[in-house]
Coordinates of C-alpha atoms in Angstrom, one line a residue:
X16 CA 11.8 24.5 25.8
X17 CA 13.7 22.7 22.9
X18 CA 14.7 24.8 19.9
X19 CA 16.1 24.1 16.5
X20 CA 19.4 25.9 16.7
X21 CA 21.0 25.1 13.3
X22 CA 20.1 23.1 10.2
X23 CA 21.7 22.1 6.9
X24 CA 19.6 20.5 4.1
X25 CA 20.4 19.2 0.7
X26 CA 17.4 18.2 -1.5
X27 CA 16.6 17.8 -5.2
X28 CA 15.8 21.0 -7.0
X29 CA 14.0 19.6 -10.0
X30 CA 12.0 16.5 -11.2
X31 CA 13.9 14.0 -13.3
X32 CA 13.7 10.3 -13.8
X33 CA 15.2 7.0 -12.9
X34 CA 15.2 3.6 -14.7
X35 CA 14.2 0.5 -12.7
X36 CA 16.1 -2.8 -13.1
X37 CA 13.4 -4.0 -15.5
X38 CA 13.8 -1.0 -17.8
X39 CA 10.7 0.9 -16.5
X40 CA 11.2 4.7 -16.4
X41 CA 9.8 6.4 -13.3
X42 CA 9.7 10.1 -12.4
X43 CA 12.2 10.8 -9.5
X44 CA 13.7 13.8 -7.7
X45 CA 17.5 13.2 -7.8
X46 CA 20.2 15.3 -6.2
X47 CA 22.3 17.4 -8.5
X48 CA 25.4 15.7 -7.1
X49 CA 24.8 11.9 -7.1
X50 CA 25.4 10.0 -3.8
X51 CA 26.4 6.6 -5.0
X52 CA 24.8 3.6 -3.4
X53 CA 27.7 2.4 -1.3
X54 CA 28.5 2.8 2.4
X55 CA 31.5 5.1 1.9
X56 CA 29.6 7.6 -0.2
X57 CA 26.7 7.6 2.2
X58 CA 28.9 8.1 5.2
X59 CA 30.6 11.0 3.4
X60 CA 27.3 12.7 2.6
X61 CA 26.0 12.4 6.2
X62 CA 29.4 13.6 7.6
X63 CA 29.2 16.7 5.4
X64 CA 25.9 17.9 6.8
X65 CA 26.7 17.0 10.4
X66 CA 29.9 19.0 10.2
X67 CA 27.8 22.1 9.5
X68 CA 25.7 21.9 12.6
X69 CA 28.2 20.8 15.3
X70 CA 27.9 22.7 18.7
X71 CA 30.9 23.7 20.8
X72 CA 30.0 21.2 23.5
X73 CA 30.5 18.0 21.5
X74 CA 30.8 15.7 24.5
X75 CA 27.3 16.7 25.5
X76 CA 25.8 15.9 22.1
X77 CA 24.0 12.8 20.8
X78 CA 23.5 11.8 17.2
X79 CA 20.3 10.3 15.9
X80 CA 19.8 9.2 12.3
X81 CA 16.4 8.7 10.7
X82 CA 16.3 6.8 7.4
X83 CA 14.4 4.1 5.5
X84 CA 17.5 2.7 3.9
X85 CA 17.5 -1.0 3.5
X86 CA 19.9 -2.6 6.0
X87 CA 21.8 -5.0 3.8
X88 CA 23.6 -6.4 6.8
X89 CA 20.3 -7.5 8.2
X90 CA 19.2 -8.8 4.8
X91 CA 22.3 -11.0 4.6
X92 CA 21.6 -12.4 8.0
X93 CA 18.0 -13.3 7.1
X94 CA 19.1 -14.9 3.8
X95 CA 21.7 -17.0 5.6
X96 CA 19.4 -18.1 8.5
X97 CA 15.8 -18.0 7.4
X98 CA 15.6 -20.8 4.9
X99 CA 15.9 -24.6 5.0
X100 CA 19.5 -24.7 3.9
X101 CA 21.0 -22.6 6.6
X102 CA 24.6 -21.4 6.3
X103 CA 27.0 -19.8 8.8
X104 CA 26.3 -16.1 8.8
X105 CA 28.9 -13.7 7.5
X106 CA 28.6 -10.3 5.8
X107 CA 31.1 -7.7 4.6
X108 CA 28.4 -5.1 4.8
X109 CA 27.9 -2.9 7.9
X110 CA 24.6 -2.2 9.7
X111 CA 23.0 1.2 8.9
X112 CA 23.4 2.0 12.6
X113 CA 27.2 2.2 12.0
X114 CA 26.9 5.6 10.4
X115 CA 25.8 7.3 13.7
X116 CA 28.3 5.3 15.8
X117 CA 31.3 6.0 13.6
X118 CA 30.4 9.7 13.1
X119 CA 30.0 10.1 16.9
X120 CA 33.5 8.8 17.4
X121 CA 35.0 10.8 14.5
X122 CA 33.5 14.1 15.7
X123 CA 34.1 13.4 19.4
X124 CA 30.5 13.4 20.4
X125 CA 29.0 11.8 23.6
X126 CA 28.7 8.3 22.2
X127 CA 24.9 8.3 22.5
X128 CA 23.5 7.3 19.1
X129 CA 20.3 5.9 17.7
X130 CA 19.2 4.9 14.2
X131 CA 15.4 5.1 13.6
X132 CA 14.0 3.3 10.6
X133 CA 10.2 3.7 10.6
X134 CA 9.6 4.4 6.9
X135 CA 8.3 7.8 6.1
X136 CA 8.3 8.9 9.7
X137 CA 12.0 8.0 10.5
X138 CA 13.6 11.4 10.9
X139 CA 10.4 13.0 12.3
X140 CA 10.4 10.4 15.0
X141 CA 14.1 11.1 15.6
X142 CA 13.3 14.8 16.1
X143 CA 10.7 13.9 18.7
X144 CA 13.1 11.6 20.4
X145 CA 15.7 14.3 20.4
X146 CA 13.3 16.7 22.2
X147 CA 12.5 14.0 24.8
X148 CA 16.2 13.3 25.5
X149 CA 17.0 17.0 26.0
X150 CA 13.9 17.7 28.2
X151 CA 14.8 14.6 30.3
X152 CA 18.3 16.0 30.9
X153 CA 20.0 13.1 29.3
X154 CA 21.9 15.3 26.9
X155 CA 22.4 19.0 26.3
X156 CA 22.3 18.8 22.5
X157 CA 21.1 16.3 19.9
X158 CA 21.9 16.3 16.2
X159 CA 19.2 14.7 14.0
X160 CA 20.0 13.5 10.5
X161 CA 17.5 12.6 7.8
X162 CA 18.9 10.7 4.9
X163 CA 17.6 8.9 1.8
X164 CA 19.2 8.0 -1.5
X165 CA 17.8 6.3 -4.6
X166 CA 17.1 2.6 -3.9
X167 CA 16.2 0.3 -6.8
X168 CA 14.7 -2.1 -4.3
X169 CA 12.5 0.5 -2.6
X170 CA 11.5 2.1 -5.9
X171 CA 10.6 -1.2 -7.5
X172 CA 8.5 -2.1 -4.4
X173 CA 6.5 1.1 -4.6
X174 CA 6.1 0.6 -8.4
X175 CA 4.9 -3.0 -7.9
X176 CA 2.1 -1.8 -5.6
X177 CA 1.0 0.8 -8.2
X178 CA 1.7 3.7 -5.8
X179 CA 4.0 5.8 -8.1
X180 CA 2.8 8.6 -10.3
X181 CA 3.4 8.4 -14.0
X182 CA 4.2 12.1 -14.3
X183 CA 4.5 14.3 -11.2
X184 CA 3.2 14.6 -7.7
X185 CA -0.1 16.4 -7.3
X186 CA -0.9 16.4 -3.6
X187 CA -4.7 16.6 -2.9
X188 CA -5.5 17.3 -6.5
X189 CA -8.5 15.5 -8.0
X190 CA -6.3 14.0 -10.8
X191 CA -3.5 12.9 -8.5
X192 CA -2.2 9.5 -9.5
X193 CA 0.5 8.6 -7.0
X194 CA 3.7 9.7 -5.3
X195 CA 7.1 10.5 -6.7
X196 CA 10.1 9.5 -4.6
X197 CA 13.1 11.8 -4.0
X198 CA 16.4 11.8 -2.2
X199 CA 18.2 14.1 0.1
X200 CA 20.2 14.6 3.3
X201 CA 19.9 17.0 6.1
X202 CA 20.9 17.6 9.7
X203 CA 19.4 19.7 12.6
X204 CA 20.9 20.7 15.9
X205 CA 18.5 20.8 18.8
X206 CA 19.1 22.4 22.2
X207 CA 17.7 24.8 24.8
X208 CA 19.4 28.0 23.7
X209 CA 17.3 30.8 22.2
X210 CA 16.3 30.4 18.6
X211 CA 13.5 31.6 16.3
X212 CA 12.2 28.0 15.9
X213 CA 10.9 25.9 18.8
X214 CA 9.8 22.3 18.7
X215 CA 6.8 22.5 21.0
X216 CA 5.9 18.8 21.0
X217 CA 4.3 16.0 19.1
X218 CA 2.9 12.5 19.2
X219 CA 3.7 9.2 17.4
X220 CA 1.9 5.9 17.2
X221 CA 1.7 2.7 15.2
X222 CA -1.8 2.2 13.9
X223 CA -3.1 1.5 10.4
X224 CA -5.8 -0.4 8.5
X225 CA -3.3 -2.2 6.2
X226 CA 0.5 -2.5 6.0
X227 CA 0.5 0.3 3.4
X228 CA -2.0 2.8 4.6
X229 CA -4.4 4.1 7.2
X230 CA -8.1 3.8 6.9
X231 CA -9.9 6.2 4.5
X232 CA -11.6 7.7 7.6
X233 CA -8.3 9.0 8.7
X234 CA -9.1 8.1 12.4
X235 CA -5.5 7.0 13.0
X236 CA -4.3 10.4 11.9
X237 CA -6.9 12.2 14.0
X238 CA -5.4 10.5 17.1
X239 CA -1.9 11.7 16.5
X240 CA -3.0 15.3 15.7
X241 CA -5.2 15.5 18.9
X242 CA -2.4 14.1 21.1
X243 CA 0.2 16.3 19.5
X244 CA -1.8 19.3 20.4
X245 CA -2.4 18.0 23.9
X246 CA 1.3 17.3 24.4
X247 CA 2.1 20.8 23.2
X248 CA -0.5 22.4 25.5
X249 CA -2.3 23.9 22.5
X250 CA -5.8 24.0 21.0
X251 CA -6.8 23.6 17.4
X252 CA -7.3 27.4 17.0
X253 CA -3.6 27.9 17.9
X254 CA -2.4 26.3 14.7
X255 CA -1.5 28.8 11.9
X256 CA -0.9 26.2 9.2
X257 CA -0.5 22.5 8.6
X258 CA 2.4 21.1 6.7
X259 CA 0.5 18.1 5.4
X260 CA 2.1 14.7 4.6
X261 CA 0.3 15.0 1.2
X262 CA 2.1 12.3 -0.8
X263 CA -0.1 12.6 -3.9
X264 CA -1.4 9.0 -3.6
X265 CA -5.1 8.7 -3.8
X266 CA -5.8 6.8 -0.6
X267 CA -3.4 8.5 1.8
X268 CA -4.4 12.0 0.7
X269 CA -8.0 11.2 1.2
X270 CA -7.4 9.8 4.7
X271 CA -5.3 12.8 5.7
X272 CA -7.9 15.3 4.4
X273 CA -10.7 13.5 6.2
X274 CA -8.6 13.6 9.4
X275 CA -7.9 17.3 9.1
X276 CA -11.7 18.0 8.6
X277 CA -12.4 16.0 11.8
X278 CA -9.8 17.8 13.9
X279 CA -10.3 21.4 12.6
X280 CA -13.8 22.8 12.2
X281 CA -12.2 25.7 10.4
X282 CA -9.3 24.5 8.3
X283 CA -6.0 26.5 8.7
X284 CA -3.8 27.1 5.7
X285 CA -2.5 23.8 4.3
X286 CA 1.1 23.5 3.0
X287 CA 2.2 20.7 0.7
X288 CA 5.9 20.3 -0.2
X289 CA 6.3 17.0 -2.1
X290 CA 5.6 18.6 -5.4
X291 CA 8.8 20.6 -4.9
X292 CA 11.3 18.0 -3.5
X293 CA 9.5 14.6 -3.8
X294 CA 8.7 12.1 -1.1
X295 CA 12.1 11.6 0.6
X296 CA 10.7 8.8 2.8
X297 CA 12.8 8.5 6.0
X298 CA 14.5 11.9 5.4
X299 CA 11.2 13.8 5.0
X300 CA 11.0 14.8 8.7
X301 CA 14.2 16.8 8.6
X302 CA 14.1 17.9 5.0
X303 CA 10.5 19.1 4.9
X304 CA 10.8 21.0 8.2
X305 CA 14.1 22.5 7.0
X306 CA 12.3 23.5 3.7
X307 CA 9.5 25.1 5.8
X308 CA 12.0 27.0 7.9
X309 CA 13.7 28.3 4.8
X310 CA 10.4 29.5 3.2
X311 CA 8.2 30.6 6.1
X312 CA 8.1 34.4 6.2
X313 CA 5.7 35.0 9.0
X314 CA 5.7 33.9 12.7
X315 CA 3.2 31.2 13.5
X316 CA 2.5 27.8 14.9
X317 CA 2.8 24.9 12.4
X318 CA 1.6 21.3 12.6
X319 CA 3.8 19.0 10.6
X320 CA 2.2 15.6 9.6
X321 CA 3.9 12.4 8.6
X322 CA 1.7 9.4 8.1
X323 CA 3.9 6.5 7.3
X324 CA 4.0 3.4 5.2
X325 CA 3.6 0.4 7.6
X326 CA 1.3 2.2 10.0
X327 CA 3.6 4.6 11.9
X328 CA 2.1 8.1 12.1
X329 CA 3.4 11.3 13.8
X330 CA 2.5 14.9 14.1
X331 CA 5.1 17.5 15.3
X332 CA 4.3 21.1 16.3
X333 CA 6.7 23.9 15.7
X334 CA 6.5 27.6 16.4
X335 CA 8.4 30.4 14.6
X336 CA 9.1 33.2 17.0
X337 CA 10.2 36.8 16.4

């Protein structure tokens, strides 16, 4: 039994806008207090939320970070080595994995760190990995961080693929026209002590029709939902509600709804959150589960879906207990 013992989340409270490098204005969920796009500011923001969830037994605690941040250290390496005119590689930038390593040292943790970068599923995958590590007896506690800040490169990429809404996110609506990105940072402490929220299990795979989406049939999503239920020793009728991925993009919402219909003969309640905080990409696993924990009034069993850009898909199952 692995429970969520503590959590701290910081997300955008309202929809605003950002301006891309070419002058295009896009809707965007920005934090009230800006986190500047430099490594010192990012480190400081992650450190702040981690400090709020530290256990007493720090030496028995791992730190996992889930993010879709661009690793500019790696970009510099590719630029230096991948083209005809190769140059000796050097970079003043640090790898995104350095955040977890440095924070583990600063807080006196076990030294076991991972950084997971699987697009929209990054921190959701980190949560599942944390559960596996605890159940295997590798560590007693795991802190999972989800982090995302505004990225001109990422936003321009989504815009160039015509995936962004022109106004606001409208998950599953007939007039939906795309997703709206958002930023945020959160941390969760997992362990075996008693808590009102248990992470029962989940399943993750890499499978899609294209690099940007699963097939319209949703069969790739069907697989992860079925296997998440099996790994959690549950049946479809045990699910109280589904926290859908529900980005607001036409293709992904269609695929997810088709998948839900195939798995559930009688659809449970469906919860969508991106109209409230935006699509926080790699941070969405931690942030959306934290948001669900803040707002869920009744006990129940929740399936949380994340179907990622690039073909990575995951379903997690949580239970709120008395």
